[in-house]
Each structure stands twice: as C-alpha cells, then as structure tokens.
Amino acid sequence: MKTIEIDDDLYQFIASQTQEIGESASDILRRLLLQTHAAQIPLESVSVADMDTKKPEKTNTGSVFDVLSQQDLSAEHSVVGRFLFILSALARAHKKEFAQVLDIKGRNRLYFARSEHELQEAGSSTNPKSIPNTDFWVITNSNTTRKKMMLTEVATTLGYNSADVEKIRDLL
C-alpha cells in the first residue's frame, strides 16, 4: 500500500462520497474512478495523467462574497440559520447556475429539491427548509460536518477555487 498527500478540499470531497460506514478512501476512489466506465478497467491501467483535474470555470462574474454580509451572517445564531443564509447568498450570486445543486445528493438521500414534499418523499426525518428568496429546499437535519460538506460541494459546483470553497465552508 502506498501513501499520498492530497489537498484538504479533495479529501473532503472523497469523504463526502462515502456510501457505508468504514469504507476506505481506496474503495471510494476505485468506485468513483471506475463507475463511469462500462467495462471494469484494471486499476493499474488508470494513471493520474488520464484524470481530468480541471476545476469548472465560473460561468458568471458574481461572487458570494459580493452579496454576503458578515454582519447579517453573525446575526444568525444557529447553524441551520447560517447554513440557509449562506445558501441564499450563493443563490443570489449565481441565479442561473444555482439549479445545479439539485444534482448534489447523498448515497440514499436528496439534499436539495424544488419542493418540501419532494424531500419528505425521499426520506424520513429530513426537516426540509426553504432556502430564503429562492425556489429551492434543502434538508437540515444533517450534522454540521455534513452541512459543511454540502456547502463545499455547492461552492465547487458553482466554480469557486479551493481557497474560496474553504472560506465559504468555514462561514458555517
């Protein structure tokens, strides 16, 4: 077995893809790398050079930091309140692209939907809440670590670089 060093944001992404308790990073990477191939390719034949490591380009000039007020954020005393506030700010900054959050899901759970009913139908004890000033809903009964992972995935999906993704996650 070999040991490699990876950036924190990449580690968070790998950890967020866990499908069962105790699943190793190797198992997660093997599943993610091989799921797109119809035939099982021997892992030895996959090289780092073959992987697309480019981050998505931002599709607009807006930034959550342009619409996010630290003063307003500090007025939110609960984790759920800050979570919803940050998501709302991301939605304001990325009106056209924000619908991409609907593709962010857990193994057996929807995280985002267009209605409360859709989230309730997808699982029990989801405690769906409306993201303020949007047509989107999000589950809120997950722990703080999961909420941070969700923010990480949202920011990454919207094209933020790893430093800004970390800043956004740490706002929670």
C-alpha positions as a printed Julia matrix, in Angstrom:
172×3 Matrix{Float64}:
   0.0    0.0     0.0
   1.24   3.48   -0.92
   0.64   6.75    0.92
  -0.12  10.01   -0.91
  -0.76  13.57    0.25
  -3.86  15.32   -1.03
  -5.33  18.8    -0.53
  -7.97  19.28    2.16
 -10.72  20.11   -0.33
 -10.05  16.9    -2.27
 -10.1   14.91    0.96
 -13.45  16.49    1.9
 -14.85  15.54   -1.5
 -13.67  11.94   -1.15
 -15.07  11.74    2.39
 -18.4   13.14    1.2
 -18.69  10.25   -1.27
 -18.71   7.62    1.5
 -21.55   5.17    0.98
 -21.13   2.96    4.03
 -19.5    3.17    7.42
 -15.89   2.03    7.31
 -15.5    2.43    3.55
 -11.84   3.17    2.82
 -10.57   6.04    0.69
  -9.22   3.46   -1.77
 -12.66   1.87   -2.1
 -14.29   5.28   -2.64
 -11.74   6.33   -5.27
 -11.94   2.98   -7.04
 -15.75   3.26   -7.19
 -15.67   6.88   -8.39
 -12.97   6.33  -10.98
 -14.44   3.16  -12.39
 -18.16   3.95  -12.26
 -18.01   5.94  -15.49
 -16.54   3.04  -17.43
 -18.87   0.34  -18.74
 -16.14  -2.27  -18.51
 -14.05  -2.67  -15.38
 -10.6   -1.31  -16.21
  -7.79  -2.73  -14.1
  -6.8   -0.06  -11.59
  -3.17  -0.37  -12.66
  -4.08   0.98  -16.11
  -5.54   4.23  -14.72
  -2.93   6.97  -14.4
  -3.14  10.41  -12.85
  -2.49  11.88  -16.31
  -5.74  10.3   -17.55
  -7.85  12.07  -14.93
  -9.49  15.41  -15.65
  -8.35  17.51  -12.72
  -9.52  20.91  -14.02
 -11.92  22.84  -11.84
 -15.09  24.11  -13.5
 -14.82  27.66  -14.74
 -17.11  30.23  -13.19
 -19.88  30.96  -15.65
 -20.61  34.43  -14.35
 -18.75  37.23  -12.66
 -20.79  37.19   -9.46
 -19.29  36.05   -6.23
 -20.95  35.1    -2.98
 -18.52  37.47   -1.26
 -20.19  40.36   -3.11
 -23.6   39.59   -1.59
 -22.65  38.01    1.73
 -22.62  40.39    4.65
 -20.61  39.28    7.69
 -22.88  41.44    9.84
 -26.01  39.64    8.58
 -24.31  36.27    8.96
 -23.32  36.99   12.56
 -26.97  37.79   13.32
 -27.78  34.14   12.64
 -27.27  32.35   15.94
 -27.97  28.79   14.81
 -26.01  26.57   12.45
 -29.17  25.97   10.4
 -29.78  29.72   10.13
 -26.21  30.35    8.91
 -26.46  27.36    6.54
 -29.64  28.73    4.95
 -28.2   32.26    4.83
 -25.04  31.1     3.02
 -27.06  29.03    0.55
 -29.32  32.01   -0.09
 -26.28  34.23   -0.75
 -24.86  31.63   -3.15
 -28.21  31.51   -4.96
 -28.27  35.32   -5.28
 -24.72  35.39   -6.65
 -25.36  32.53   -9.09
 -29.0   32.8   -10.12
 -28.64  30.91  -13.4
 -26.27  28.21  -12.16
 -27.77  27.54   -8.74
 -30.15  24.88  -10.09
 -27.07  22.64  -10.38
 -27.42  21.98   -6.62
 -30.23  19.59   -7.5
 -27.53  17.18   -8.7
 -25.83  17.11   -5.27
 -27.07  14.03   -3.43
 -26.06  11.59   -0.77
 -25.98   7.85   -1.22
 -29.63   7.38   -0.28
 -30.78  10.93    0.24
 -31.66  14.02   -1.7
 -30.05  17.15   -0.27
 -31.8   19.72   -2.46
 -35.16  19.85   -4.22
 -37.71  22.21   -5.69
 -40.3   21.42   -3.01
 -40.65  20.38    0.6
 -42.76  17.43   -0.5
 -40.0   16.11   -2.77
 -37.54  16.0     0.15
 -40.07  14.43    2.5
 -40.84  11.73   -0.05
 -37.13  10.98   -0.47
 -36.52  10.1     3.18
 -37.66  10.29    6.75
 -36.63  12.97    9.23
 -35.24  15.3     6.58
 -36.55  18.5     8.22
 -36.7   20.37    4.9
 -36.38  24.15    4.95
 -36.84  26.65    2.17
 -33.65  28.42    1.09
 -34.64  32.07    1.61
 -35.52  34.06   -1.52
 -35.28  31.02   -3.8
 -37.48  28.25   -5.17
 -35.21  25.61   -3.61
 -35.43  23.49   -0.48
 -32.67  21.76    1.48
 -32.55  19.12    4.2
 -31.43  20.49    7.56
 -31.37  17.53    9.93
 -27.83  16.5     8.99
 -24.94  17.24   11.34
 -22.69  20.29   10.96
 -19.94  18.29    9.25
 -22.39  17.11    6.59
 -23.7   20.67    6.14
 -20.09  21.83    5.6
 -19.6   19.07    3.03
 -22.8   20.16    1.29
 -21.56  23.78    1.18
 -18.22  22.52   -0.16
 -19.98  20.65   -2.96
 -22.24  23.61   -3.77
 -19.31  26.05   -3.94
 -17.25  23.62   -6.02
 -20.18  23.05   -8.38
 -20.57  26.81   -8.79
 -16.91  27.1    -9.82
 -15.15  28.5    -6.76
 -11.44  27.79   -6.35
 -10.3   25.68   -3.39
  -9.33  28.68   -1.24
 -12.76  30.29   -1.67
 -14.51  26.95   -1.15
 -12.73  26.67    2.18
 -13.73  30.24    3.14
 -17.37  29.52    2.3
 -17.35  26.25    4.25
 -15.77  27.96    7.25
 -18.53  30.59    7.36
 -20.77  27.93    8.87
